[in-house]
Amino acid sequence: MVYKTGQSVVPGKLNVHLVPHTHNDVGWRKTVDQYYVGSNYTADEGCVENILDSLIPALLANKNRRFIYAFFQRWWRDQSKIVQNIVKQLVSSGQLEFINGGMCMHDEAATNYIDMIDQTTLGHRFIKDEFGVTPRIGWQIDPFGHSAVQAYLLGAEVGFDSLFFWRIDYQDVAKRKKEKSLEVVWQGSKSFGSSAQIFASVFPESYAPPTGFNFEINYGSPIVQDDINLFDYNVQERVNDFVSAAISQANITRTNHIMWTMGMDFMYQYATTWFRQMDKLIHYVNQDGRVNALYSTPSIYTDAKYAANESWPLKTDDFFPYANTLNTYWTGYFTSRPALKGYIRMLSGYYLAARQLEFFKGRSKTGPKTDTLADALAIAQHHDAVTGTEQQHVADDYAKRLSIGYKEAEELVATSLACMVESASKTGCRNPATKFQQAKDNTCPLMNISYCPPSEIDLSRGKNLVVVVYNSLGWKRDDVIRIPVINGNVTVKDPSGKEIESQLLPIANASLGIRSFSTMAYLGKSPSVAPKYWLAFSASVPPLGFSTYIVSGAKSSASASVRQTFYRSERSQNKTIEVGPGNLKLNYSGNEGKLTNYANVRNSIKAFLEQSYSFYSANDGTEPFISPTDGTEVFQPSGAYIFRPNGTHPIKSEGQVSFTVLRGSLLDEVHHRINSWIYQITRLYRDKEHAEVEFTVGSIPIDDMIGKEVVTRITTTMKSNKTFYTDSNGRDFIKRIRDYRSDWDLEVNQPIAGNYYPINLGIYTKDNRTELSVLVDRPVGGSSIADGQLELMLHRRLVTEDDKGVREGLDETVCVVDKCEGLTIQGKYYLRIDPLGEGAKWRRSYGQEIYSPLLLAFSEQDGDNWANSHLPSFLGMDPSYMLPDNIAMITLQELDEGKVLLRLAHLYEIGEDKDLSVMASVELKKVFPEKKIIKITEMSLSANQEKAEMEKKRLVWKVEGSAEKKSTVLRGEPVHPEKLVVELAPMEIRTFIINFSYKQVHH
Amino acid sequence: MVYKTGQSVVPGKLNVHLVPHTHNDVGWRKTVDQYYVGSNYTADEGCVENILDSLIPALLANKNRRFIYAFFQRWWRDQSKIVQNIVKQLVSSGQLEFINGGMCMHDEAATNYIDMIDQTTLGHRFIKDEFGVTPRIGWQIDPFGHSAVQAYLLGAEVGFDSLFFWRIDYQDVAKRKKEKSLEVVWQGSKSFGSSAQIFASVFPESYAPPTGFNFEINYGSPIVQDDINLFDYNVQERVNDFVSAAISQANITRTNHIMWTMGMDFMYQYATTWFRQMDKLIHYVNQDGRVNALYSTPSIYTDAKYAANESWPLKTDDFFPYANTLNTYWTGYFTSRPALKGYIRMLSGYYLAARQLEFFKGRSKTGPKTDTLADALAIAQHHDAVTGTEQQHVADDYAKRLSIGYKEAEELVATSLACMVESASKTGCRNPATKFQQAKDNTCPLMNISYCPPSEIDLSRGKNLVVVVYNSLGWKRDDVIRIPVINGNVTVKDPSGKEIESQLLPIANASLGIRSFSTMAYLGKSPSVAPKYWLAFSASVPPLGFSTYIVSGAKSSASASVRQTFYRSERSQNKTIEVGPGNLKLNYSGNEGKLTNYANVRNSIKAFLEQSYSFYSANDGTEPFISPTDGTEVFQPSGAYIFRPNGTHPIKSEGQVSFTVLRGSLLDEVHHRINSWIYQITRLYRDKEHAEVEFTVGSIPIDDMIGKEVVTRITTTMKSNKTFYTDSNGRDFIKRIRDYRSDWDLEVNQPIAGNYYPINLGIYTKDNRTELSVLVDRPVGGSSIADGQLELMLHRRLVTEDDKGVREGLDETVCVVDKCEGLTIQGKYYLRIDPLGEGAKWRRSYGQEIYSPLLLAFSEQDGDNWANSHLPSFLGMDPSYMLPDNIAMITLQELDEGKVLLRLAHLYEIGEDKDLSVMASVELKKVFPEKKIIKITEMSLSANQEKAEMEKKRLVWKVEGSAEKKSTVLRGEPVHPEKLVVELAPMEIRTFIINFSYKQVHH
């Protein structure tokens, strides 16, 4: 029979929008490829190929059927032109709608905004190129908490009209149901307010259909049996079920539009099973007439909501942390798999730099590209990737993809730098003579474990080591470079050939241990030589440019400017030790090596300061509690997602503290062996006013079968009044108050886990005099559990699984042959105390330096003739120019078609800094001194539509109780095509596509 | 990419025939409708609609893909003309092939050959009508043992070239693998020998694909990952798996053709999942080249086998019983659900008669038909229907369908008889005045529990009861009619108006108890009147005709010819009691009421004879054994399929035997209350030389949580030398030897269960003087466990499930409100001892009478004027004619298009009876005296092709070691179109389609 399914919205009736969808993780229990082809069934059942293959005929069978989709590109590539044309028709008719449209549904806690933009841009431009459409809808239905940056930046600023999501706190959702405030207008940014708001809709239960309406193959919801010739005819019964589910949802929803999310994880394996039933439901429910059922999409639903002309409750800030019930805080994943998180963050910065170098060299059609790394980084942002909530083999797969992408990008980087040092970049360069050490990882990704073969060469027989140092920031930059070397007597020359100051530091035994274990575990080999020293020297590099340093063997030990001081802890000596070659001084107690004081001699900051390690013993979930949401007994251990501590255990040194101070002209190092599995080096640089803490944590012992979550705590006497600040995806800082939520009256059940927040850039707290800031090198969880105190969770090793679906405990191990041990993490955080109101400068500018470290490339050179045949330095911008202090260039990328994608970001929020929270200008002519801009087009954030066009289409939502006045938000003016000056207001990110013609330039 | 899948057979290579199929039970864990639409998921997952919906696009996507199918008609009906045309193309191109082609894959143990023919005809004619094709292949891949009748009658005689099946004894299969004799030429009939042989192929493991090649959605075999751009590429690995599985099968198979059955129960839910992988396997395996893989069907495979021109081992008899491992004999299902089995058998005979009556009246386009009953009976033959191996709710569903079909057929029967008694049948009759008691079930299907409202009317006030007695056999028939009445004083008049002898028998209290419990349970009411007596009288009815008897209230008790004798057991009287009003005499011991002797005064047979009840205590499966087939531990209880007795327990009377003899002129009855749950009535008729035993068994007590399987044993002193005979589907008798198999050296592990065989018609044994025969009223299991002894399993009630998939124990209960008790079974068997060589006559002719009992229809009549307005009797054939004693008319049916389907069956095997195992002739002109045959076409058994055409196409297989001579088998000559005499050789069944023109006849 032919069912009547062409229903549209009916005014005056309750409209049930059936939104057919499937939720396809790009990796979780199995890898993204396994999900695509449907292999590794024992790990998980999903098969994306089934979904899409079966979807097309199902949509063709009835033009009223609709579907929304992601995870598309790979299938698309495999299809014939015929199928592609059919799909194009389905997209253009609106039967098939792309929502969200990124390469993945990224996580919102452990992701950096630059990565979020990059992966969304990648997806949006693919969809634009293939189908000519721009997604209108945000769809973040599974991430475990939701960020402000997602709402305003990856929502409003990419031109979305609405954002649909699931997973908010159970107490919050209960209140919102009561107040019908699951649908709100969300203003995620203090700086932008209503100019970057979005209609946001929280699903009441999940992204599954109401109970009894899941029609997945082999699933079991009662089908609509409407063949009167067969037994079990049940049309009226199913219509009644439908109406009653609709009414119960209508009772917690404003307007007479409700949405049913008709799908679930990897469902629509055989799409017809769903559509067959939905066809019938729409037909019979509308025949019944009590409610109106229709095939819909989030777009149609959004338009219907908008047409209702309602005012909606206002939501600001974000939806962190997420607890789905009592004691079940999803705050463990902020730190889970810190090595993977660190790798992703490192490559994110590398990707930014590599694209710049690709731009300088000119994008090659055939040679190595950054595209593979782009893809790998994009899917690594997935909410079961960077989150650490995937199975181990899947985490390995992400790492493998990243590594493959990195290798290709590294080749590109080496080639580009070679072209640039041969000054051939302008005319195009295919096969430069200079070879940077590709085979040996010319950029030394394993330098963190003091493994860098290109620098570990014998310089005693006339060989020189060429170190090209590239700066991807838009500012000139001075930094101390540290590289492992085997020779003690070396000299360093700067680009002008002048010998400069350098410093040797012995490599700690702890580092050498990791070096030898990890190279064996990951490279399968034990390096024949072991470096003895870190060679440190100060590099100065122009914006978007490089400087070349030559390291040579010294004639005598005297010629190397090396100063070293060893200090061993001595209990008897009860005096304080002051460390720090520059303005910043840290004091340690001589007997225990305990940090006691912080001082900056420049600005007279003096503060009591302690730093310590603790671990939380993980709840093993054997003692159940009763869930207030559904009355069931819950057994909730800590796991990859969940942080549920049982107790706090300060980590004391085992026996005598091993405490060593190394002093030098450039930096001092303080080494602490905290216990047998925690080692710490604190570095104070002569020319920097922060402390750099490098921690080595692991392997965390679990012989007692108790999971452990290791934190470091920074303790001051500041009266911070429960208040601290954490960043949203590395961008806006959000105020957090301990044991408090602004949206509802919090019932505190987990005083630790319930106060944890995701940290990407940093965390700070303040009192009426000072600010204490901590910046991180990767995403971690953190909090301020006591006034004046900040803590970061650095590493987690857990024994049990937390029953959130991943089916594996979070117990990362590293093996050499049969010997496995818990994963050791090495990372850094950075600490500084500023006078009140002055912390932002450091957090913002140094935060950018952490994200974009200097890129090093090595080459060997016999003799002294490098400078004869190579450019010693390179300036991408006009030599007189650099970007303003409050601006970062977060994208510079040559697109396939030769155009260039440029993205500039103002780094400060409104009111954050008295000098820098102001409108800034970038002179593009000076940014691109050798090129002529013939066209510049301002684009939406994801560069898939012109910004003006986006703004014209934007729906303007009304906020409950707020006046109708248009808020006056500062934004930069449109760019004048002649003047080519880009204005950026606080927090503004502007995206351009630029067409160049090359100028004739004479050197 | 485009895979190369158009491969055909390659000579000289090992050809792996991939045969895509799905096995769709028409009911098992859920009902046939539930399987079709996919509802009741908790019971089972299957959804046939998915399979077919997804199959069509999958076949269209690649013209090389093939599929074989059943379970089709229902889906077909729902399809649009467009889809139907597509399917027709797929069928005509050979991509979609129908195999077997019946309405279901019928069971082979508990089915009667007439039902098998009927259901196959129904399916074959549908396929012929819609698609113009005739299936070539038998496909019995799941039934639990395989019958001779299936092979020769439903195989060779329907024109199949081969028969594929699974499930033969584990010892047998092991030997056949060793000897490469899984493929044989099967000659199932002694009478027909090589003229009805078929190529038969037993699957080596099951009808599933080799391990690792099951590509069902959400199943888990490793897919072929051939996208080099994705990880986990595994083409060579999968090709190696394929080749190695092929070679291992080739090692047990003759010729270089092997078949892989690519499917399983309800698989192809999303057909593309299979074809996608098979496409790749065919492509890459052939690229590899070691073996040749191709899309195939059983037809293509059969032709390839035939082309190999091999000789094959000979197989005779059948494949019963089936054990899949030690102690796991599938012989319980021969008896499981005896009530359902009885209902099906009863309706089978009714359907035969109803079609005759439909023919006599003329098939109506609009009125009631037999089609619904035909459909219900067809699916009831399914190997999880009549077998009793379905879930209870599914058994209920079959019964409901049968009941609905019966109701419609009954309406037709009532209308037809009404037309016929009004002699309007020739001119067509729509609304006869006579009303047979439709509302009250005019044919009294509940007469077995003495419930027959039409006969239970008060005859004391001048009302008469009209009893029309229809005889569907081709012979004149004299039989005693028994009907329940409430009046003691009645007279019976025959069709000529003459008062005839009758006899009243008090209805036993045991019967009245069941009557009141069952009417309450099944009809929801307690009948207001209870009949007191059975009224018995002798009816004489012409072939295919009726006789009318009028029962009236008698003026005085004297006028009723009633004789009754009551005998109560008295222990003190130690004498023998002889019972039997005719030639047959049974002797009972006076003190115990124990049967001791059998005598026939006509032929001087005298024999010691005992009869007793026992039960087997069911093994509960708690003690495991080691399976010799796979070395696993097996826990095997008795269940719906499996008979695994733990011990034998004779049933002794509880306390004093209740033993009553009722004597009369027509019959004597001996009543035994064996115990509180077994009651038995033995009837000896004056004019019959067999004893009729009516047993009432139940509710079987299981308070001790021990399942019980109740048997009756007939014991003589015959020296039967381990040998007995059981029928094959009610047709050929097959010799059985205890603890012996002719095909292999039997290892005896289950001396009871392993000697059980299915019985549909009867079982007999013999020694050098006599034959002891027992005939049954429904399928049961039976054996001869000791020499001179026969036993029948009458009822089973089990506590545990036997782990063969049905997921329910076999514990049938009947409930009145909340009170449930185990199901009580009432049935009959018939017993006779004949001189050696004379038993067949009774077994064959009385067997036919049991199958086709006299059909009764009742009407009330005020006063005496019935005869004035109604025909008292009717003769369907020429009054001078009846069918020969060895011939039965097993089908007489008017087809939709007005033609008539006639099927005549010779009832005797070669050598079975010295007089009757001879060629017989039927004169059609006398069978249809009022009609003119203008055309007669001999058809294949399933009436889907002309017989001559079928014979022409038949493949002639060679048997190993046998000479090339054509065996001389007796068959009837073609029918001369003028003479119209049908010759039938022993066991021959001939099928005709006849076109009539009506003669002008004067009465």
PDB file of C-alpha atoms in Angstrom, chain A residues 1 31 33-34 36-39 41-42 45-47 49-55 57 74 77-78 216-223 225 227 229-232 269-270 272-273 276-277 280 397 400-401 404, chain B residues 1 31 33-34 36-39 41-42 45-47 49-55 57 74 77-78 216-223 225 227 229-232 269-270 272-273 276-277 280 397 400-401 404:
ATOM      1  CA  MET A   1       0.000   0.000   0.000  1.00  0.00           C
ATOM      2  CA  THR A  31      38.962   1.929  14.470  1.00  0.00           C
ATOM      3  CA  ASP A  33      38.314   1.966   9.119  1.00  0.00           C
ATOM      4  CA  GLN A  34      36.852  -0.996  10.940  1.00  0.00           C
ATOM      5  CA  TYR A  36      33.558   1.854   7.884  1.00  0.00           C
ATOM      6  CA  VAL A  37      33.919  -1.618   6.403  1.00  0.00           C
ATOM      7  CA  GLY A  38      32.298  -3.391   9.355  1.00  0.00           C
ATOM      8  CA  SER A  39      35.186  -5.601  10.376  1.00  0.00           C
ATOM      9  CA  TYR A  41      32.867  -7.504  14.815  1.00  0.00           C
ATOM     10  CA  THR A  42      33.782  -8.803  18.252  1.00  0.00           C
ATOM     11  CA  GLU A  45      28.973  -4.257  15.288  1.00  0.00           C
ATOM     12  CA  GLY A  46      28.882  -1.048  13.298  1.00  0.00           C
ATOM     13  CA  CYS A  47      29.291  -0.969   9.514  1.00  0.00           C
ATOM     14  CA  GLU A  49      29.090   1.036   4.425  1.00  0.00           C
ATOM     15  CA  ASN A  50      25.858  -0.800   5.139  1.00  0.00           C
ATOM     16  CA  ILE A  51      24.208   2.354   6.342  1.00  0.00           C
ATOM     17  CA  LEU A  52      24.992   4.410   3.310  1.00  0.00           C
ATOM     18  CA  ASP A  53      24.532   1.651   0.783  1.00  0.00           C
ATOM     19  CA  SER A  54      21.097   0.887   2.141  1.00  0.00           C
ATOM     20  CA  LEU A  55      20.175   4.488   2.721  1.00  0.00           C
ATOM     21  CA  PRO A  57      17.563   3.094  -2.174  1.00  0.00           C
ATOM     22  CA  ARG A  74      35.098   7.905   2.545  1.00  0.00           C
ATOM     23  CA  ARG A  77      34.992   8.351  -2.765  1.00  0.00           C
ATOM     24  CA  ASP A  78      34.020   4.701  -3.383  1.00  0.00           C
ATOM     25  CA  GLU A 216      16.959  -0.963  13.872  1.00  0.00           C
ATOM     26  CA  ILE A 217      17.310  -4.329  12.227  1.00  0.00           C
ATOM     27  CA  ASN A 218      17.356  -7.038  14.861  1.00  0.00           C
ATOM     28  CA  TYR A 219      16.479  -4.604  17.598  1.00  0.00           C
ATOM     29  CA  GLY A 220      13.032  -5.324  18.850  1.00  0.00           C
ATOM     30  CA  SER A 221      10.722  -2.351  19.100  1.00  0.00           C
ATOM     31  CA  PRO A 222       7.251  -3.483  18.108  1.00  0.00           C
ATOM     32  CA  ILE A 223       6.762  -2.907  14.426  1.00  0.00           C
ATOM     33  CA  GLN A 225       1.724  -4.514  11.760  1.00  0.00           C
ATOM     34  CA  ASP A 227      -1.645  -6.001   7.242  1.00  0.00           C
ATOM     35  CA  ASN A 229      -4.503 -10.366   6.477  1.00  0.00           C
ATOM     36  CA  LEU A 230      -1.826 -11.274   8.981  1.00  0.00           C
ATOM     37  CA  PHE A 231      -2.287 -11.817  12.666  1.00  0.00           C
ATOM     38  CA  ASP A 232      -1.088  -9.362  15.335  1.00  0.00           C
ATOM     39  CA  GLN A 269      22.438  -0.800   8.998  1.00  0.00           C
ATOM     40  CA  TYR A 270      19.543  -1.635   6.768  1.00  0.00           C
ATOM     41  CA  THR A 272      14.619   0.316   5.114  1.00  0.00           C
ATOM     42  CA  THR A 273      13.740  -1.157   8.500  1.00  0.00           C
ATOM     43  CA  ARG A 276       9.218   1.230   6.560  1.00  0.00           C
ATOM     44  CA  GLN A 277       7.970   1.808  10.098  1.00  0.00           C
ATOM     45  CA  LYS A 280       3.449   3.719   8.569  1.00  0.00           C
ATOM     46  CA  ASP A 397      45.201   3.578  15.246  1.00  0.00           C
ATOM     47  CA  LYS A 400      49.392   5.617  13.652  1.00  0.00           C
ATOM     48  CA  ARG A 401      47.351   7.905  11.421  1.00  0.00           C
ATOM     49  CA  ILE A 404      51.725   8.799   8.971  1.00  0.00           C
TER      50      ILE A 404
ATOM     51  CA  MET B   1      35.577  -0.941  -8.100  1.00  0.00           C
ATOM     52  CA  THR B  31       4.605 -17.484  14.182  1.00  0.00           C
ATOM     53  CA  ASP B  33       3.263 -13.891  10.398  1.00  0.00           C
ATOM     54  CA  GLN B  34       5.691 -12.700  13.019  1.00  0.00           C
ATOM     55  CA  TYR B  36       7.211 -12.317   7.937  1.00  0.00           C
ATOM     56  CA  VAL B  37       6.828  -8.827   9.383  1.00  0.00           C
ATOM     57  CA  GLY B  38       9.641  -9.244  11.901  1.00  0.00           C
ATOM     58  CA  SER B  39       7.650  -8.698  15.095  1.00  0.00           C
ATOM     59  CA  TYR B  41      11.669  -9.896  18.461  1.00  0.00           C
ATOM     60  CA  THR B  42      12.240 -11.339  21.903  1.00  0.00           C
ATOM     61  CA  GLU B  45      14.948 -12.065  15.207  1.00  0.00           C
ATOM     62  CA  GLY B  46      13.845 -13.090  11.752  1.00  0.00           C
ATOM     63  CA  CYS B  47      12.131 -10.707   9.339  1.00  0.00           C
ATOM     64  CA  GLU B  49      10.199  -8.795   4.580  1.00  0.00           C
ATOM     65  CA  ASN B  50      13.705  -7.458   5.109  1.00  0.00           C
ATOM     66  CA  ILE B  51      15.217 -10.343   3.227  1.00  0.00           C
ATOM     67  CA  LEU B  52      13.110  -9.970   0.145  1.00  0.00           C
ATOM     68  CA  ASP B  53      13.013  -6.203   0.141  1.00  0.00           C
ATOM     69  CA  SER B  54      16.769  -6.052   0.318  1.00  0.00           C
ATOM     70  CA  LEU B  55      17.323  -8.951  -2.025  1.00  0.00           C
ATOM     71  CA  PRO B  57      18.191  -4.325  -5.264  1.00  0.00           C
ATOM     72  CA  ARG B  74       3.008 -13.483   0.994  1.00  0.00           C
ATOM     73  CA  ARG B  77       1.140 -10.283  -2.856  1.00  0.00           C
ATOM     74  CA  ASP B  78       2.331  -7.043  -1.226  1.00  0.00           C
ATOM     75  CA  GLU B 216      25.075 -11.852   7.781  1.00  0.00           C
ATOM     76  CA  ILE B 217      24.646  -8.331   9.032  1.00  0.00           C
ATOM     77  CA  ASN B 218      25.923  -8.071  12.570  1.00  0.00           C
ATOM     78  CA  TYR B 219      27.365 -11.545  12.464  1.00  0.00           C
ATOM     79  CA  GLY B 220      31.088 -11.346  12.536  1.00  0.00           C
ATOM     80  CA  SER B 221      32.897 -13.378   9.916  1.00  0.00           C
ATOM     81  CA  PRO B 222      35.916 -11.410   8.744  1.00  0.00           C
ATOM     82  CA  ILE B 223      34.959  -9.323   5.762  1.00  0.00           C
ATOM     83  CA  GLN B 225      38.903  -5.678   3.262  1.00  0.00           C
ATOM     84  CA  ASP B 227      40.563  -1.084   0.071  1.00  0.00           C
ATOM     85  CA  ASN B 229      43.544   3.058   1.393  1.00  0.00           C
ATOM     86  CA  LEU B 230      42.110   1.684   4.610  1.00  0.00           C
ATOM     87  CA  PHE B 231      43.942  -0.273   7.240  1.00  0.00           C
ATOM     88  CA  ASP B 232      43.446  -4.025   7.814  1.00  0.00           C
ATOM     89  CA  GLN B 269      18.247  -9.522   6.434  1.00  0.00           C
ATOM     90  CA  TYR B 270      20.230  -7.032   4.465  1.00  0.00           C
ATOM     91  CA  THR B 272      23.908  -6.656   0.324  1.00  0.00           C
ATOM     92  CA  THR B 273      26.148  -7.680   3.220  1.00  0.00           C
ATOM     93  CA  ARG B 276      29.282  -7.515  -1.262  1.00  0.00           C
ATOM     94  CA  GLN B 277      31.621 -10.103   0.225  1.00  0.00           C
ATOM     95  CA  LYS B 280      34.970  -9.865  -3.657  1.00  0.00           C
ATOM     96  CA  ASP B 397      -1.119 -20.085  15.887  1.00  0.00           C
ATOM     97  CA  LYS B 400      -5.850 -21.139  14.992  1.00  0.00           C
ATOM     98  CA  ARG B 401      -5.101 -21.052  11.282  1.00  0.00           C
ATOM     99  CA  ILE B 404     -10.134 -20.717  10.660  1.00  0.00           C
TER     100      ILE B 404
END
